[in-house]
Amino acid sequence: MRSLLGLLILIVPGTAEAQYPYSWPVPVLPHSPSSLSGAMLQAHNAVRAQVGVAPLIWSSQLAESAQEWANHLVATHTFAHRPGNRYGENLYTISGAYASPADVIGAWAGEARGYNLATNTCSGVCGHYTQIVWRQTRAVGCAVASSGYQQVWVCEYDPPGNVVGYRPY
């Protein structure tokens, strides 16, 4: 997760003032539902293709569920999985900047570094990655909600993955 602590400050020659790379509040990217769905689906399927898993299909029902939860998290200033959710779920948040679909999926897919398929173990956090590549998962729907300085991304997966004792692929 990126934060303001990692903000790069540019010094313009001839001035002593710092020029920040973006202004406040955080700009909201104009993702149309079709561009968001296409980008998120393509990014998911690129990760799945790397391990030989069949591509996912986009589910508008899952996307609606994801949007509802993302809106709730932003409105309540919370960040937690939906209680009793019947779907698999990945969450991502960023403050003080904005993320693209590639950033979100890239962060989750980066957890592959800690996953060992041979022993089906993880050093660190791997659950977002293993949900993306879970062989039995067939559909995904994602959404983003923004408020002020924060974005919250939610993806829902059906059927859910990360079943204890089973390998994702």
CSV table of N, CA and C in Angstrom, one decimal:
chain,number,residue,atom,x,y,z
A,1,MET,N,0.8,-1.2,0.0
A,1,MET,CA,0.0,0.0,0.0
A,1,MET,C,0.9,1.2,0.0
A,2,ARG,N,0.6,2.1,-0.9
A,2,ARG,CA,1.3,3.4,-1.0
A,2,ARG,C,0.7,4.4,0.0
A,3,SER,N,1.6,5.3,0.5
A,3,SER,CA,1.1,6.3,1.4
A,3,SER,C,1.9,7.6,1.1
A,4,LEU,N,1.5,8.6,1.8
A,4,LEU,CA,2.2,9.9,1.7
A,4,LEU,C,3.6,9.8,2.1
A,5,LEU,N,4.0,8.8,3.0
A,5,LEU,CA,5.4,8.7,3.4
A,5,LEU,C,6.3,8.4,2.3
A,6,GLY,N,5.8,7.8,1.2
A,6,GLY,CA,6.6,7.5,0.1
A,6,GLY,C,6.5,8.5,-1.1
A,7,LEU,N,6.0,9.7,-0.8
A,7,LEU,CA,5.8,10.7,-1.8
A,7,LEU,C,7.1,11.3,-2.3
A,8,LEU,N,7.3,11.4,-3.6
A,8,LEU,CA,8.4,12.0,-4.1
A,8,LEU,C,8.2,13.5,-4.3
A,9,ILE,N,9.1,14.3,-3.8
A,9,ILE,CA,9.0,15.7,-3.9
A,9,ILE,C,10.0,16.2,-4.9
A,10,LEU,N,9.4,16.9,-5.9
A,10,LEU,CA,10.3,17.4,-7.0
A,10,LEU,C,10.7,18.8,-6.6
A,11,ILE,N,12.0,19.1,-6.8
A,11,ILE,CA,12.5,20.4,-6.6
A,11,ILE,C,12.8,21.0,-8.0
A,12,VAL,N,12.1,22.1,-8.2
A,12,VAL,CA,12.3,22.8,-9.5
A,12,VAL,C,13.5,23.7,-9.4
A,13,PRO,N,14.4,23.6,-10.4
A,13,PRO,CA,15.6,24.4,-10.4
A,13,PRO,C,15.3,25.9,-10.3
A,14,GLY,N,16.0,26.6,-9.5
A,14,GLY,CA,15.8,28.0,-9.4
A,14,GLY,C,14.8,28.4,-8.4
A,15,THR,N,14.2,27.4,-7.7
A,15,THR,CA,13.2,27.7,-6.6
A,15,THR,C,13.6,26.9,-5.4
A,16,ALA,N,13.1,27.3,-4.3
A,16,ALA,CA,13.3,26.6,-3.1
A,16,ALA,C,12.0,25.9,-2.7
A,17,GLU,N,11.0,26.0,-3.5
A,17,GLU,CA,9.7,25.4,-3.2
A,17,GLU,C,9.6,24.0,-3.7
A,18,ALA,N,9.0,23.1,-3.0
A,18,ALA,CA,8.7,21.8,-3.5
A,18,ALA,C,7.4,21.8,-4.3
A,19,GLN,N,7.4,21.1,-5.4
A,19,GLN,CA,6.3,21.0,-6.3
A,19,GLN,C,5.8,19.5,-6.1
A,20,TYR,N,4.6,19.4,-5.6
A,20,TYR,CA,4.0,18.0,-5.4
A,20,TYR,C,3.5,17.5,-6.7
A,21,PRO,N,3.6,16.2,-6.9
A,21,PRO,CA,3.2,15.6,-8.2
A,21,PRO,C,1.6,15.6,-8.4
A,22,TYR,N,0.9,15.8,-7.4
A,22,TYR,CA,-0.6,15.9,-7.6
A,22,TYR,C,-1.1,16.8,-6.5
A,23,SER,N,-2.4,17.3,-6.8
A,23,SER,CA,-3.0,18.2,-5.8
A,23,SER,C,-4.0,17.5,-5.0
A,24,TRP,N,-4.5,18.2,-4.0
A,24,TRP,CA,-5.6,17.6,-3.1
A,24,TRP,C,-6.9,18.2,-3.5
A,25,PRO,N,-8.0,17.5,-3.4
A,25,PRO,CA,-8.1,16.1,-3.0
A,25,PRO,C,-7.6,15.2,-4.2
A,26,VAL,N,-7.5,13.9,-3.9
A,26,VAL,CA,-7.0,13.0,-4.9
A,26,VAL,C,-7.9,13.0,-6.0
A,27,PRO,N,-7.4,13.0,-7.2
A,27,PRO,CA,-8.3,13.0,-8.4
A,27,PRO,C,-8.9,11.6,-8.5
A,28,VAL,N,-10.1,11.5,-8.9
A,28,VAL,CA,-10.8,10.2,-9.1
A,28,VAL,C,-10.7,9.9,-10.6
A,29,LEU,N,-10.1,8.8,-10.9
A,29,LEU,CA,-10.0,8.4,-12.3
A,29,LEU,C,-11.4,8.2,-12.9
A,30,PRO,N,-11.6,8.6,-14.1
A,30,PRO,CA,-12.9,8.4,-14.7
A,30,PRO,C,-13.1,7.1,-15.3
A,31,HIS,N,-13.2,6.1,-14.5
A,31,HIS,CA,-13.4,4.7,-15.0
A,31,HIS,C,-14.9,4.5,-15.3
A,32,SER,N,-15.1,4.3,-16.6
A,32,SER,CA,-16.5,3.9,-16.9
A,32,SER,C,-16.6,2.4,-16.5
A,33,PRO,N,-17.8,1.9,-16.2
A,33,PRO,CA,-17.9,0.5,-15.9
A,33,PRO,C,-17.3,-0.4,-16.9
A,34,SER,N,-17.4,-0.1,-18.2
A,34,SER,CA,-16.8,-1.0,-19.2
A,34,SER,C,-15.3,-1.0,-19.2
A,35,SER,N,-14.7,0.2,-19.0
A,35,SER,CA,-13.3,0.3,-19.0
A,35,SER,C,-12.7,-0.4,-17.8
A,36,LEU,N,-13.3,-0.2,-16.6
A,36,LEU,CA,-12.9,-0.8,-15.4
A,36,LEU,C,-13.0,-2.3,-15.5
A,37,SER,N,-14.1,-2.8,-15.9
A,37,SER,CA,-14.3,-4.2,-16.0
A,37,SER,C,-13.3,-4.8,-17.0
A,38,GLY,N,-13.1,-4.2,-18.1
A,38,GLY,CA,-12.2,-4.8,-19.1
A,38,GLY,C,-10.8,-4.8,-18.5
A,39,ALA,N,-10.4,-3.7,-17.9
A,39,ALA,CA,-9.0,-3.7,-17.4
A,39,ALA,C,-8.8,-4.6,-16.2
A,40,MET,N,-9.8,-4.7,-15.3
A,40,MET,CA,-9.6,-5.6,-14.2
A,40,MET,C,-9.7,-7.1,-14.7
A,41,LEU,N,-10.5,-7.4,-15.6
A,41,LEU,CA,-10.6,-8.8,-16.1
A,41,LEU,C,-9.3,-9.2,-16.8
A,42,GLN,N,-8.8,-8.3,-17.7
A,42,GLN,CA,-7.6,-8.6,-18.4
A,42,GLN,C,-6.4,-8.8,-17.4
A,43,ALA,N,-6.3,-7.9,-16.4
A,43,ALA,CA,-5.2,-8.1,-15.4
A,43,ALA,C,-5.3,-9.4,-14.7
A,44,HIS,N,-6.5,-9.7,-14.2
A,44,HIS,CA,-6.7,-11.0,-13.5
A,44,HIS,C,-6.3,-12.2,-14.4
A,45,ASN,N,-6.8,-12.2,-15.7
A,45,ASN,CA,-6.5,-13.3,-16.6
A,45,ASN,C,-5.0,-13.4,-17.0
A,46,ALA,N,-4.3,-12.3,-17.0
A,46,ALA,CA,-2.9,-12.3,-17.3
A,46,ALA,C,-2.2,-13.0,-16.2
A,47,VAL,N,-2.6,-12.8,-15.0
A,47,VAL,CA,-1.9,-13.5,-13.8
A,47,VAL,C,-2.3,-15.0,-13.9
A,48,ARG,N,-3.5,-15.3,-14.2
A,48,ARG,CA,-3.9,-16.7,-14.2
A,48,ARG,C,-3.2,-17.4,-15.4
A,49,ALA,N,-3.0,-16.8,-16.5
A,49,ALA,CA,-2.3,-17.4,-17.6
A,49,ALA,C,-0.9,-17.8,-17.3
A,50,GLN,N,-0.3,-17.0,-16.4
A,50,GLN,CA,1.1,-17.3,-16.0
A,50,GLN,C,1.2,-18.7,-15.3
A,51,VAL,N,0.2,-19.2,-14.7
A,51,VAL,CA,0.2,-20.5,-14.1
A,51,VAL,C,-0.7,-21.5,-14.7
A,52,GLY,N,-1.2,-21.2,-15.9
A,52,GLY,CA,-1.9,-22.2,-16.7
A,52,GLY,C,-3.3,-22.4,-16.2
A,53,VAL,N,-4.0,-21.4,-15.6
A,53,VAL,CA,-5.3,-21.5,-15.1
A,53,VAL,C,-6.3,-20.8,-16.1
A,54,ALA,N,-7.4,-21.4,-16.3
A,54,ALA,CA,-8.4,-20.9,-17.3
A,54,ALA,C,-8.8,-19.5,-16.9
A,55,PRO,N,-9.1,-18.7,-17.9
A,55,PRO,CA,-9.5,-17.3,-17.7
A,55,PRO,C,-10.9,-17.2,-16.9
A,56,LEU,N,-11.0,-16.1,-16.2
A,56,LEU,CA,-12.3,-15.8,-15.5
A,56,LEU,C,-13.2,-15.0,-16.5
A,57,ILE,N,-14.5,-15.0,-16.2
A,57,ILE,CA,-15.4,-14.2,-16.9
A,57,ILE,C,-15.9,-13.1,-16.0
A,58,TRP,N,-16.3,-12.0,-16.5
A,58,TRP,CA,-16.8,-10.8,-15.7
A,58,TRP,C,-18.2,-11.1,-15.3
A,59,SER,N,-18.6,-10.8,-14.1
A,59,SER,CA,-19.9,-10.9,-13.5
A,59,SER,C,-20.4,-9.6,-13.1
A,60,SER,N,-21.5,-9.1,-13.7
A,60,SER,CA,-22.0,-7.8,-13.3
A,60,SER,C,-22.7,-7.9,-11.9
A,61,GLN,N,-23.2,-9.1,-11.6
A,61,GLN,CA,-23.7,-9.3,-10.2
A,61,GLN,C,-22.6,-9.2,-9.2
A,62,LEU,N,-21.5,-9.8,-9.4
A,62,LEU,CA,-20.3,-9.7,-8.5
A,62,LEU,C,-19.8,-8.2,-8.4
A,63,ALA,N,-19.8,-7.5,-9.6
A,63,ALA,CA,-19.4,-6.1,-9.6
A,63,ALA,C,-20.3,-5.3,-8.8
A,64,GLU,N,-21.6,-5.5,-8.9
A,64,GLU,CA,-22.6,-4.8,-8.1
A,64,GLU,C,-22.3,-5.0,-6.6
A,65,SER,N,-22.1,-6.2,-6.2
A,65,SER,CA,-21.8,-6.6,-4.8
A,65,SER,C,-20.5,-5.9,-4.3
A,66,ALA,N,-19.5,-5.9,-5.2
A,66,ALA,CA,-18.2,-5.2,-4.9
A,66,ALA,C,-18.4,-3.7,-4.7
A,67,GLN,N,-19.2,-3.1,-5.6
A,67,GLN,CA,-19.5,-1.7,-5.5
A,67,GLN,C,-20.2,-1.3,-4.2
A,68,GLU,N,-21.2,-2.1,-3.9
A,68,GLU,CA,-21.9,-1.9,-2.6
A,68,GLU,C,-20.9,-1.9,-1.4
A,69,TRP,N,-20.1,-2.9,-1.4
A,69,TRP,CA,-19.1,-3.0,-0.3
A,69,TRP,C,-18.1,-1.9,-0.3
A,70,ALA,N,-17.6,-1.6,-1.5
A,70,ALA,CA,-16.6,-0.5,-1.6
A,70,ALA,C,-17.2,0.8,-1.1
A,71,ASN,N,-18.4,1.1,-1.5
A,71,ASN,CA,-19.1,2.3,-1.1
A,71,ASN,C,-19.3,2.3,0.5
A,72,HIS,N,-19.7,1.2,1.0
A,72,HIS,CA,-19.8,1.1,2.5
A,72,HIS,C,-18.5,1.4,3.2
A,73,LEU,N,-17.4,0.8,2.7
A,73,LEU,CA,-16.1,1.0,3.4
A,73,LEU,C,-15.7,2.4,3.3
A,74,VAL,N,-15.9,3.1,2.2
A,74,VAL,CA,-15.5,4.5,2.1
A,74,VAL,C,-16.4,5.3,3.0
A,75,ALA,N,-17.7,5.1,3.0
A,75,ALA,CA,-18.6,5.9,3.8
A,75,ALA,C,-18.4,5.7,5.3
A,76,THR,N,-18.0,4.5,5.7
A,76,THR,CA,-17.8,4.3,7.2
A,76,THR,C,-16.4,4.4,7.6
A,77,HIS,N,-15.5,4.7,6.7
A,77,HIS,CA,-14.0,4.9,7.0
A,77,HIS,C,-13.5,3.6,7.7
A,78,THR,N,-13.9,2.5,7.1
A,78,THR,CA,-13.4,1.2,7.6
A,78,THR,C,-12.7,0.4,6.5
A,79,PHE,N,-12.0,-0.6,6.8
A,79,PHE,CA,-11.4,-1.5,5.8
A,79,PHE,C,-11.4,-2.9,6.4
A,80,ALA,N,-12.4,-3.7,6.0
A,80,ALA,CA,-12.5,-5.0,6.5
A,80,ALA,C,-13.3,-5.8,5.4
A,81,HIS,N,-13.1,-7.1,5.5
A,81,HIS,CA,-13.9,-8.0,4.6
A,81,HIS,C,-15.4,-8.0,5.0
A,82,ARG,N,-16.2,-8.2,4.1
A,82,ARG,CA,-17.7,-8.3,4.3
A,82,ARG,C,-18.0,-9.5,5.2
A,83,PRO,N,-18.6,-9.3,6.3
A,83,PRO,CA,-18.9,-10.4,7.2
A,83,PRO,C,-19.9,-11.4,6.5
A,84,GLY,N,-19.7,-12.7,6.7
A,84,GLY,CA,-20.6,-13.7,6.1
A,84,GLY,C,-20.6,-13.7,4.6
A,85,ASN,N,-19.6,-13.2,3.9
A,85,ASN,CA,-19.7,-13.1,2.5
A,85,ASN,C,-19.6,-14.5,1.9
A,86,ARG,N,-20.5,-14.8,0.9
A,86,ARG,CA,-20.5,-16.1,0.3
A,86,ARG,C,-19.5,-16.2,-0.9
A,87,TYR,N,-18.9,-15.0,-1.2
A,87,TYR,CA,-17.9,-15.0,-2.3
A,87,TYR,C,-16.5,-14.8,-1.7
A,88,GLY,N,-15.5,-15.1,-2.6
A,88,GLY,CA,-14.1,-14.8,-2.2
A,88,GLY,C,-14.0,-13.3,-2.4
A,89,GLU,N,-13.1,-12.7,-1.7
A,89,GLU,CA,-13.0,-11.2,-1.7
A,89,GLU,C,-11.6,-10.7,-1.6
A,90,ASN,N,-11.1,-9.8,-2.4
A,90,ASN,CA,-9.9,-9.1,-2.3
A,90,ASN,C,-10.2,-7.6,-2.1
A,91,LEU,N,-9.4,-7.0,-1.2
A,91,LEU,CA,-9.6,-5.6,-0.9
A,91,LEU,C,-8.2,-4.9,-1.1
A,92,TYR,N,-8.3,-3.6,-1.5
A,92,TYR,CA,-7.1,-2.8,-1.7
A,92,TYR,C,-7.5,-1.4,-1.4
A,93,THR,N,-6.6,-0.7,-0.7
A,93,THR,CA,-6.9,0.7,-0.4
A,93,THR,C,-5.6,1.5,-0.6
A,94,ILE,N,-5.8,2.8,-1.0
A,94,ILE,CA,-4.7,3.7,-1.1
A,94,ILE,C,-5.2,5.1,-0.7
A,95,SER,N,-4.3,5.8,0.0
A,95,SER,CA,-4.6,7.1,0.5
A,95,SER,C,-3.6,8.1,-0.1
A,96,GLY,N,-4.0,9.3,-0.5
A,96,GLY,CA,-3.1,10.3,-0.9
A,96,GLY,C,-2.6,10.1,-2.3
A,97,ALA,N,-3.2,9.2,-3.1
A,97,ALA,CA,-2.9,9.0,-4.5
A,97,ALA,C,-4.0,8.2,-5.1
A,98,TYR,N,-3.9,7.8,-6.3
A,98,TYR,CA,-4.9,6.9,-6.9
A,98,TYR,C,-4.2,5.8,-7.5
A,99,ALA,N,-5.0,4.7,-7.7
A,99,ALA,CA,-4.4,3.4,-8.3
A,99,ALA,C,-5.2,3.1,-9.6
A,100,SER,N,-4.5,2.4,-10.4
A,100,SER,CA,-5.1,1.9,-11.6
A,100,SER,C,-5.4,0.4,-11.4
A,101,PRO,N,-6.2,-0.2,-12.3
A,101,PRO,CA,-6.4,-1.6,-12.2
A,101,PRO,C,-5.1,-2.4,-12.2
A,102,ALA,N,-4.1,-2.0,-13.0
A,102,ALA,CA,-2.9,-2.7,-13.1
A,102,ALA,C,-2.1,-2.6,-11.7
A,103,ASP,N,-2.2,-1.4,-11.0
A,103,ASP,CA,-1.6,-1.3,-9.7
A,103,ASP,C,-2.2,-2.2,-8.7
A,104,VAL,N,-3.5,-2.3,-8.7
A,104,VAL,CA,-4.3,-3.1,-7.7
A,104,VAL,C,-3.9,-4.6,-8.0
A,105,ILE,N,-4.1,-5.1,-9.2
A,105,ILE,CA,-3.8,-6.5,-9.5
A,105,ILE,C,-2.3,-6.8,-9.3
A,106,GLY,N,-1.5,-5.8,-9.6
A,106,GLY,CA,-0.1,-6.0,-9.4
A,106,GLY,C,0.3,-6.2,-8.0
A,107,ALA,N,-0.3,-5.4,-7.1
A,107,ALA,CA,0.0,-5.6,-5.7
A,107,ALA,C,-0.4,-7.0,-5.2
A,108,TRP,N,-1.6,-7.4,-5.6
A,108,TRP,CA,-2.1,-8.7,-5.2
A,108,TRP,C,-1.2,-9.8,-5.8
A,109,ALA,N,-0.9,-9.7,-7.1
A,109,ALA,CA,-0.1,-10.7,-7.8
A,109,ALA,C,1.3,-10.8,-7.2
A,110,GLY,N,1.8,-9.7,-6.7
A,110,GLY,CA,3.1,-9.6,-6.2
A,110,GLY,C,3.3,-10.6,-5.0
A,111,GLU,N,2.2,-11.0,-4.3
A,111,GLU,CA,2.3,-11.9,-3.2
A,111,GLU,C,2.8,-13.3,-3.7
A,112,ALA,N,2.8,-13.5,-5.0
A,112,ALA,CA,3.3,-14.8,-5.5
A,112,ALA,C,4.7,-15.1,-5.0
A,113,ARG,N,5.5,-14.1,-4.7
A,113,ARG,CA,6.9,-14.2,-4.3
A,113,ARG,C,6.9,-15.0,-3.0
A,114,GLY,N,5.9,-14.9,-2.2
A,114,GLY,CA,5.9,-15.6,-0.9
A,114,GLY,C,5.2,-17.0,-0.9
A,115,TYR,N,4.6,-17.3,-2.1
A,115,TYR,CA,3.9,-18.6,-2.1
A,115,TYR,C,4.7,-19.7,-2.7
A,116,ASN,N,4.7,-20.9,-2.0
A,116,ASN,CA,5.5,-22.1,-2.5
A,116,ASN,C,4.5,-23.1,-2.9
A,117,LEU,N,4.3,-23.4,-4.2
A,117,LEU,CA,3.3,-24.3,-4.7
A,117,LEU,C,3.7,-25.8,-4.2
A,118,ALA,N,5.0,-26.1,-4.2
A,118,ALA,CA,5.4,-27.5,-3.9
A,118,ALA,C,4.9,-27.9,-2.5
A,119,THR,N,5.0,-26.9,-1.5
A,119,THR,CA,4.6,-27.2,-0.2
A,119,THR,C,3.3,-26.6,0.2
A,120,ASN,N,2.7,-25.8,-0.7
A,120,ASN,CA,1.4,-25.2,-0.5
A,120,ASN,C,1.5,-24.3,0.8
A,121,THR,N,2.6,-23.6,0.9
A,121,THR,CA,2.8,-22.7,2.1
A,121,THR,C,3.1,-21.3,1.6
A,122,CYS,N,2.9,-20.4,2.6
A,122,CYS,CA,3.1,-19.0,2.3
A,122,CYS,C,4.0,-18.4,3.4
A,123,SER,N,5.0,-17.6,2.9
A,123,SER,CA,5.7,-16.8,3.9
A,123,SER,C,5.3,-15.3,3.7
A,124,GLY,N,4.5,-14.8,4.7
A,124,GLY,CA,4.0,-13.5,4.5
A,124,GLY,C,2.5,-13.6,4.2
A,125,VAL,N,2.0,-12.7,3.3
A,125,VAL,CA,0.6,-12.6,2.9
A,125,VAL,C,0.6,-13.2,1.4
A,126,CYS,N,-0.3,-14.1,1.2
A,126,CYS,CA,-0.4,-14.7,-0.2
A,126,CYS,C,-1.9,-14.9,-0.6
A,127,GLY,N,-2.8,-14.6,0.3
A,127,GLY,CA,-4.2,-14.9,0.0
A,127,GLY,C,-4.9,-14.2,-1.1
A,128,HIS,N,-4.4,-12.9,-1.4
A,128,HIS,CA,-5.0,-12.2,-2.5
A,128,HIS,C,-4.5,-12.9,-3.8
A,129,TYR,N,-3.2,-13.2,-3.8
A,129,TYR,CA,-2.7,-13.9,-5.0
A,129,TYR,C,-3.4,-15.3,-5.2
A,130,THR,N,-3.5,-16.1,-4.2
A,130,THR,CA,-4.0,-17.4,-4.4
A,130,THR,C,-5.5,-17.3,-4.8
A,131,GLN,N,-6.2,-16.3,-4.3
A,131,GLN,CA,-7.6,-16.1,-4.8
A,131,GLN,C,-7.7,-15.8,-6.3
A,132,ILE,N,-6.8,-15.0,-6.7
A,132,ILE,CA,-6.8,-14.6,-8.2
A,132,ILE,C,-6.5,-15.9,-9.0
A,133,VAL,N,-5.6,-16.8,-8.6
A,133,VAL,CA,-5.3,-17.9,-9.4
A,133,VAL,C,-6.0,-19.2,-9.0
A,134,TRP,N,-7.0,-19.1,-8.1
A,134,TRP,CA,-7.7,-20.3,-7.7
A,134,TRP,C,-8.4,-21.0,-8.8
A,135,ARG,N,-8.0,-22.2,-9.1
A,135,ARG,CA,-8.5,-22.9,-10.3
A,135,ARG,C,-10.0,-23.0,-10.4
A,136,GLN,N,-10.7,-23.3,-9.3
A,136,GLN,CA,-12.1,-23.5,-9.4
A,136,GLN,C,-12.9,-22.2,-9.5
A,137,THR,N,-12.3,-21.0,-9.3
A,137,THR,CA,-13.0,-19.8,-9.4
A,137,THR,C,-13.2,-19.5,-10.9
A,138,ARG,N,-14.5,-19.1,-11.3
A,138,ARG,CA,-14.9,-18.9,-12.7
A,138,ARG,C,-15.2,-17.5,-13.0
A,139,ALA,N,-15.7,-16.7,-12.0
A,139,ALA,CA,-16.2,-15.3,-12.3
A,139,ALA,C,-15.6,-14.3,-11.3
A,140,VAL,N,-15.5,-13.1,-11.7
A,140,VAL,CA,-15.0,-12.0,-10.9
A,140,VAL,C,-15.8,-10.8,-11.2
A,141,GLY,N,-16.0,-9.9,-10.2
A,141,GLY,CA,-16.5,-8.6,-10.4
A,141,GLY,C,-15.9,-7.6,-9.5
A,142,CYS,N,-15.5,-6.5,-9.9
A,142,CYS,CA,-14.7,-5.5,-9.1
A,142,CYS,C,-15.3,-4.1,-9.2
A,143,ALA,N,-14.9,-3.3,-8.2
A,143,ALA,CA,-15.4,-1.9,-8.2
A,143,ALA,C,-14.4,-1.1,-7.4
A,144,VAL,N,-14.6,0.2,-7.5
A,144,VAL,CA,-13.7,1.1,-6.7
A,144,VAL,C,-14.7,2.3,-6.2
A,145,ALA,N,-14.4,2.7,-5.0
A,145,ALA,CA,-15.1,3.9,-4.5
A,145,ALA,C,-14.0,4.8,-3.9
A,146,SER,N,-14.3,6.1,-4.1
A,146,SER,CA,-13.4,7.1,-3.6
A,146,SER,C,-14.0,8.2,-2.8
A,147,SER,N,-13.3,8.7,-1.9
A,147,SER,CA,-13.7,9.8,-1.0
A,147,SER,C,-12.5,10.6,-0.6
A,148,GLY,N,-12.5,11.9,-1.0
A,148,GLY,CA,-11.4,12.7,-0.5
A,148,GLY,C,-10.1,12.2,-0.9
A,149,TYR,N,-9.3,11.7,0.1
A,149,TYR,CA,-8.0,11.3,-0.1
A,149,TYR,C,-7.8,9.7,-0.2
A,150,GLN,N,-8.9,9.0,-0.4
A,150,GLN,CA,-8.8,7.6,-0.3
A,150,GLN,C,-9.6,6.9,-1.4
A,151,GLN,N,-9.0,5.8,-1.9
A,151,GLN,CA,-9.7,4.9,-2.8
A,151,GLN,C,-9.8,3.5,-2.2
A,152,VAL,N,-10.9,2.8,-2.3
A,152,VAL,CA,-11.0,1.5,-1.9
A,152,VAL,C,-11.5,0.6,-3.1
A,153,TRP,N,-10.8,-0.4,-3.3
A,153,TRP,CA,-11.0,-1.4,-4.4
A,153,TRP,C,-11.5,-2.7,-3.8
A,154,VAL,N,-12.5,-3.3,-4.4
A,154,VAL,CA,-13.1,-4.6,-3.9
A,154,VAL,C,-13.3,-5.5,-5.2
A,155,CYS,N,-12.8,-6.7,-5.1
A,155,CYS,CA,-13.1,-7.7,-6.1
A,155,CYS,C,-13.8,-8.9,-5.4
A,156,GLU,N,-14.9,-9.4,-6.0
A,156,GLU,CA,-15.6,-10.5,-5.5
A,156,GLU,C,-15.4,-11.7,-6.5
A,157,TYR,N,-15.2,-12.9,-5.9
A,157,TYR,CA,-14.9,-14.1,-6.8
A,157,TYR,C,-15.9,-15.2,-6.5
A,158,ASP,N,-16.3,-15.9,-7.6
A,158,ASP,CA,-17.3,-17.0,-7.4
A,158,ASP,C,-16.9,-18.2,-8.3
A,159,PRO,N,-16.8,-19.4,-7.8
A,159,PRO,CA,-16.8,-19.7,-6.3
A,159,PRO,C,-15.5,-19.2,-5.6
A,160,PRO,N,-15.6,-19.0,-4.3
A,160,PRO,CA,-14.5,-18.5,-3.6
A,160,PRO,C,-13.3,-19.5,-3.6
A,161,GLY,N,-12.2,-19.0,-3.3
A,161,GLY,CA,-11.0,-19.8,-3.2
A,161,GLY,C,-10.4,-19.9,-1.8
A,162,ASN,N,-9.1,-20.2,-1.7
A,162,ASN,CA,-8.4,-20.3,-0.5
A,162,ASN,C,-9.0,-21.2,0.5
A,163,VAL,N,-9.3,-22.4,0.0
A,163,VAL,CA,-9.8,-23.5,0.9
A,163,VAL,C,-8.6,-24.2,1.5
A,164,VAL,N,-8.6,-24.2,2.9
A,164,VAL,CA,-7.5,-24.7,3.6
A,164,VAL,C,-7.2,-26.2,3.2
A,165,GLY,N,-5.9,-26.5,3.0
A,165,GLY,CA,-5.5,-27.8,2.6
A,165,GLY,C,-5.5,-28.1,1.1
A,166,TYR,N,-6.0,-27.2,0.3
A,166,TYR,CA,-6.0,-27.4,-1.2
A,166,TYR,C,-5.1,-26.4,-1.9
A,167,ARG,N,-4.5,-26.8,-2.9
A,167,ARG,CA,-3.6,-26.0,-3.7
A,167,ARG,C,-4.5,-25.1,-4.7
A,168,PRO,N,-4.0,-23.9,-4.9
A,168,PRO,CA,-4.8,-23.0,-5.8
A,168,PRO,C,-4.9,-23.5,-7.3
A,169,TYR,N,-3.8,-24.2,-7.7
A,169,TYR,CA,-3.7,-24.6,-9.1
A,169,TYR,C,-2.8,-25.8,-9.2
